[in-house]
Amino acid sequence: MTARPADCAGPGEELRRRIKSNGPVGFDEFMSVALYHPEGGYYASGTSRTGKHGDFVTSVSIGPVFGKLLAAQFSRMWKELGEPGDFTLVEQGANDGQLLDDILTAIDRNHPGFRPHAIIVEPLANRRTAQETLLRRWQGRTQWVADEKDLPRFTGVFFANELLDAFPVKLLVRTGGKWLERRVDCDADRFVFRETPLEHAEALEAAKKMPVDGDSRFCTEWSPSLAPWLETVADKLQRGWIFLVDYGHPRRARFHPARAEGTLAAYRKQQRAPDPLAAPGQQDLTAHVDFTTVAEEAEKCGLRIAGFTDQHHALAALAAITFPPMASSPLDAAAAKEMRALRQLLHPESMGTSFKFLALSKGIDAPLPAFRFASDAHRELFA
């Protein structure tokens, strides 16, 4: 596949320089530069926009009800741990800080006695500035670190909404009974894909678990960042949970023949862009999460799988403990708006089934309300 002409500054220039010096780069390197380059990366430069006027819609941009439901879940977790005074909420991938603001607002309004400390993991200066501005009323209850390695050891919940899908990925191709890697090269002023033998040892090991048989061509993605990231977070968590929300599939669904072209996608202005190599820094790059791989890596770190389900079932369960039974009288305007947002989050043909909830626990074995309507997590993840 051939892209449109590459841009001449920022991420594009940096990528061409690297390719000229060292040859084709892995797509994980291309993706990292395109998203996080300090002089024009999609996230680092502030290009990224959410909501109806942005590049993509998130559960947070729909309204505060998503944070309100998570607040109910986190309050139950606090109670399961014995209501400790040092309960900490850690968020990574916080965007502008709106989700944490929604959560803290709901906690203060609806969960008396629960007063968690909050930490945001944020490496990008422009994001941190936006977060500090939005969360200024929580000054004294919030702090920032630049990397998960900088976290103190804590008791509570580490949560992330749409973080893992932005982890840079290598592109793997199974064809003719062999695994190849799709790397990125330059052809004049264009970025193009080149397929080369897969030589990355960890990627080769991961490929052995991928249920791809025969000689049919199959493309997929694998993140070299996932395992070390999860190991660090698990080490920092003394007791509590890791709570992940993202779009993706268990392995059996991820490797369905319908996904033989992979799940890598580029998005711009609410539309899927045709070429992930075009205009690095000006479009979002993302790949669906393989939740089975996440669960396997979690168990290697001593974590327990505490629940897995789709967003429809998770939020329906949390709504049942958050909202009173519907009265026969009409809702007021605010309540009606909240219910419309909830229906959008639950809709099975939209976010309700594409997004998944995965909870991992350490030092605590307790049922979580979000998974009240869920099937057996191990069966869903490992069948």
XYZ file of C-alpha atoms in Angstrom, residues 118-304:
187
model
C -6.054 10.756 42.639
C -2.910 10.425 40.527
C -2.710 10.926 36.760
C 0.088 9.319 34.756
C 0.775 11.858 32.006
C 4.015 12.134 29.994
C 2.789 14.903 27.654
C 3.230 18.495 28.818
C 0.273 19.910 26.876
C -2.049 17.228 28.238
C -0.904 17.818 31.801
C -1.543 21.553 31.454
C -5.077 20.899 30.204
C -5.709 18.424 33.007
C -4.420 20.779 35.703
C -6.719 23.502 34.387
C -9.815 21.307 34.315
C -9.094 19.694 37.691
C -8.032 22.836 39.553
C -10.980 22.574 41.971
C -9.562 19.228 43.135
C -6.210 20.773 44.008
C -4.834 19.020 47.058
C -6.467 15.725 46.083
C -4.705 15.246 42.741
C -1.114 14.836 41.631
C 0.758 13.945 38.449
C 3.618 11.652 37.486
C 5.224 11.461 34.058
C 5.541 7.674 33.863
C 3.984 4.643 35.520
C 7.462 3.827 36.842
C 7.223 7.029 38.928
C 4.073 5.928 40.756
C 4.292 5.309 44.492
C 3.055 1.942 45.696
C -0.651 2.332 46.346
C -3.861 0.652 47.474
C -6.911 1.287 45.325
C -7.685 1.230 41.607
C -5.596 1.857 38.511
C -7.996 2.593 35.641
C -7.632 3.411 31.971
C -10.243 4.166 29.331
C -9.057 3.731 25.730
C -5.372 3.527 26.600
C -4.269 0.120 25.336
C -5.596 0.674 21.803
C -3.049 3.501 21.439
C -0.043 1.367 22.418
C 2.299 1.208 19.402
C 2.042 -2.122 17.597
C 4.107 -4.232 15.259
C 2.263 -5.476 12.177
C 2.579 -9.224 11.666
C 1.607 -11.140 8.545
C 1.108 -14.896 8.267
C 1.449 -16.098 4.699
C 2.705 -19.272 3.085
C 3.141 -20.857 6.502
C 5.594 -18.140 7.628
C 5.421 -14.980 9.716
C 6.527 -11.672 8.206
C 6.680 -8.152 9.608
C 5.228 -5.168 7.766
C 7.759 -2.387 8.181
C 7.649 1.197 6.927
C 9.975 2.496 4.224
C 10.214 5.626 2.086
C 9.680 5.681 -1.660
C 10.690 9.185 -2.732
C 8.486 11.384 -0.512
C 5.972 8.641 0.323
C 5.756 6.180 3.189
C 5.162 2.625 2.031
C 4.921 -0.815 3.605
C 7.668 -3.422 3.080
C 7.238 -7.000 4.226
C 10.360 -8.591 5.707
C 11.007 -11.803 7.668
C 9.855 -11.495 11.282
C 13.000 -11.529 13.424
C 11.826 -9.926 16.680
C 12.174 -12.732 19.262
C 9.251 -11.730 21.507
C 6.975 -11.172 18.531
C 7.862 -14.620 17.181
C 7.040 -16.135 20.566
C 3.720 -14.287 20.686
C 2.903 -15.414 17.147
C 3.055 -19.057 18.262
C -0.099 -18.473 20.329
C -2.007 -16.887 17.474
C -4.602 -19.336 16.092
C -3.745 -18.838 12.435
C -3.513 -22.045 10.420
C -2.964 -22.958 6.813
C -1.468 -20.884 4.041
C -4.140 -18.177 3.891
C -2.833 -14.672 4.431
C -3.646 -13.177 7.837
C -2.569 -9.783 9.219
C -2.608 -8.854 12.885
C -0.997 -6.570 15.462
C 1.144 -7.142 18.539
C 2.295 -4.567 21.101
C 5.822 -4.898 22.535
C 4.885 -2.306 25.194
C 2.042 -4.225 26.835
C 3.916 -6.767 28.975
C 6.474 -4.375 30.543
C 3.774 -1.767 31.152
C 1.502 -4.258 32.913
C 4.393 -5.639 34.959
C 5.187 -2.133 36.231
C 1.581 -1.282 37.109
C 1.089 -4.641 38.852
C 4.220 -4.029 40.906
C 3.034 -0.567 41.994
C -0.389 -1.880 43.048
C -0.128 -3.209 46.601
C -3.778 -4.208 46.946
C -6.761 -3.490 44.756
C -7.622 -3.595 41.079
C -6.572 -2.670 37.557
C -9.707 -1.663 35.642
C -9.394 -1.440 31.846
C -11.980 -0.274 29.300
C -11.213 -0.464 25.598
C -12.405 -1.794 22.278
C -11.201 -5.228 21.285
C -11.880 -8.936 21.507
C -10.898 -12.168 23.178
C -8.377 -14.064 21.080
C -10.881 -16.374 19.393
C -12.794 -13.375 18.037
C -9.690 -11.330 17.291
C -8.450 -14.047 14.925
C -11.749 -14.675 13.178
C -11.332 -14.886 9.374
C -13.374 -11.689 9.061
C -10.406 -9.856 10.599
C -7.793 -11.314 8.258
C -6.729 -7.797 7.246
C -6.040 -6.865 10.871
C -7.605 -4.191 13.051
C -5.186 -1.303 12.536
C -7.119 1.853 11.704
C -6.589 5.573 11.255
C -9.288 8.110 12.168
C -9.826 11.736 11.345
C -12.955 13.895 11.713
C -15.206 10.999 12.745
C -14.225 8.995 9.666
C -11.926 6.065 9.134
C -9.041 7.337 7.040
C -7.969 5.185 4.076
C -4.228 5.133 4.745
C -2.521 4.770 8.159
C 0.797 5.929 6.661
C -0.528 9.236 5.387
C 0.143 12.517 7.176
C 1.740 11.207 10.384
C 0.697 13.357 13.307
C -2.561 14.462 11.705
C -4.691 11.369 12.318
C -5.243 8.934 15.158
C -3.769 5.438 14.863
C -5.272 2.558 16.790
C -5.547 -1.232 16.939
C -8.064 -3.420 18.728
C -6.975 -4.923 22.040
C -6.414 -8.679 22.335
C -7.881 -9.111 25.808
C -6.720 -12.714 26.048
C -3.112 -11.570 25.736
C -3.726 -8.897 28.382
C -5.162 -11.551 30.724
C -2.238 -13.922 30.106
C 0.312 -11.212 30.838
C -1.639 -10.205 33.947
C -1.537 -13.721 35.354
C 2.231 -13.811 34.785
C 2.412 -10.719 37.030
C 0.481 -12.407 39.831
C -2.816 -10.699 39.078
C -6.187 -12.435 39.194
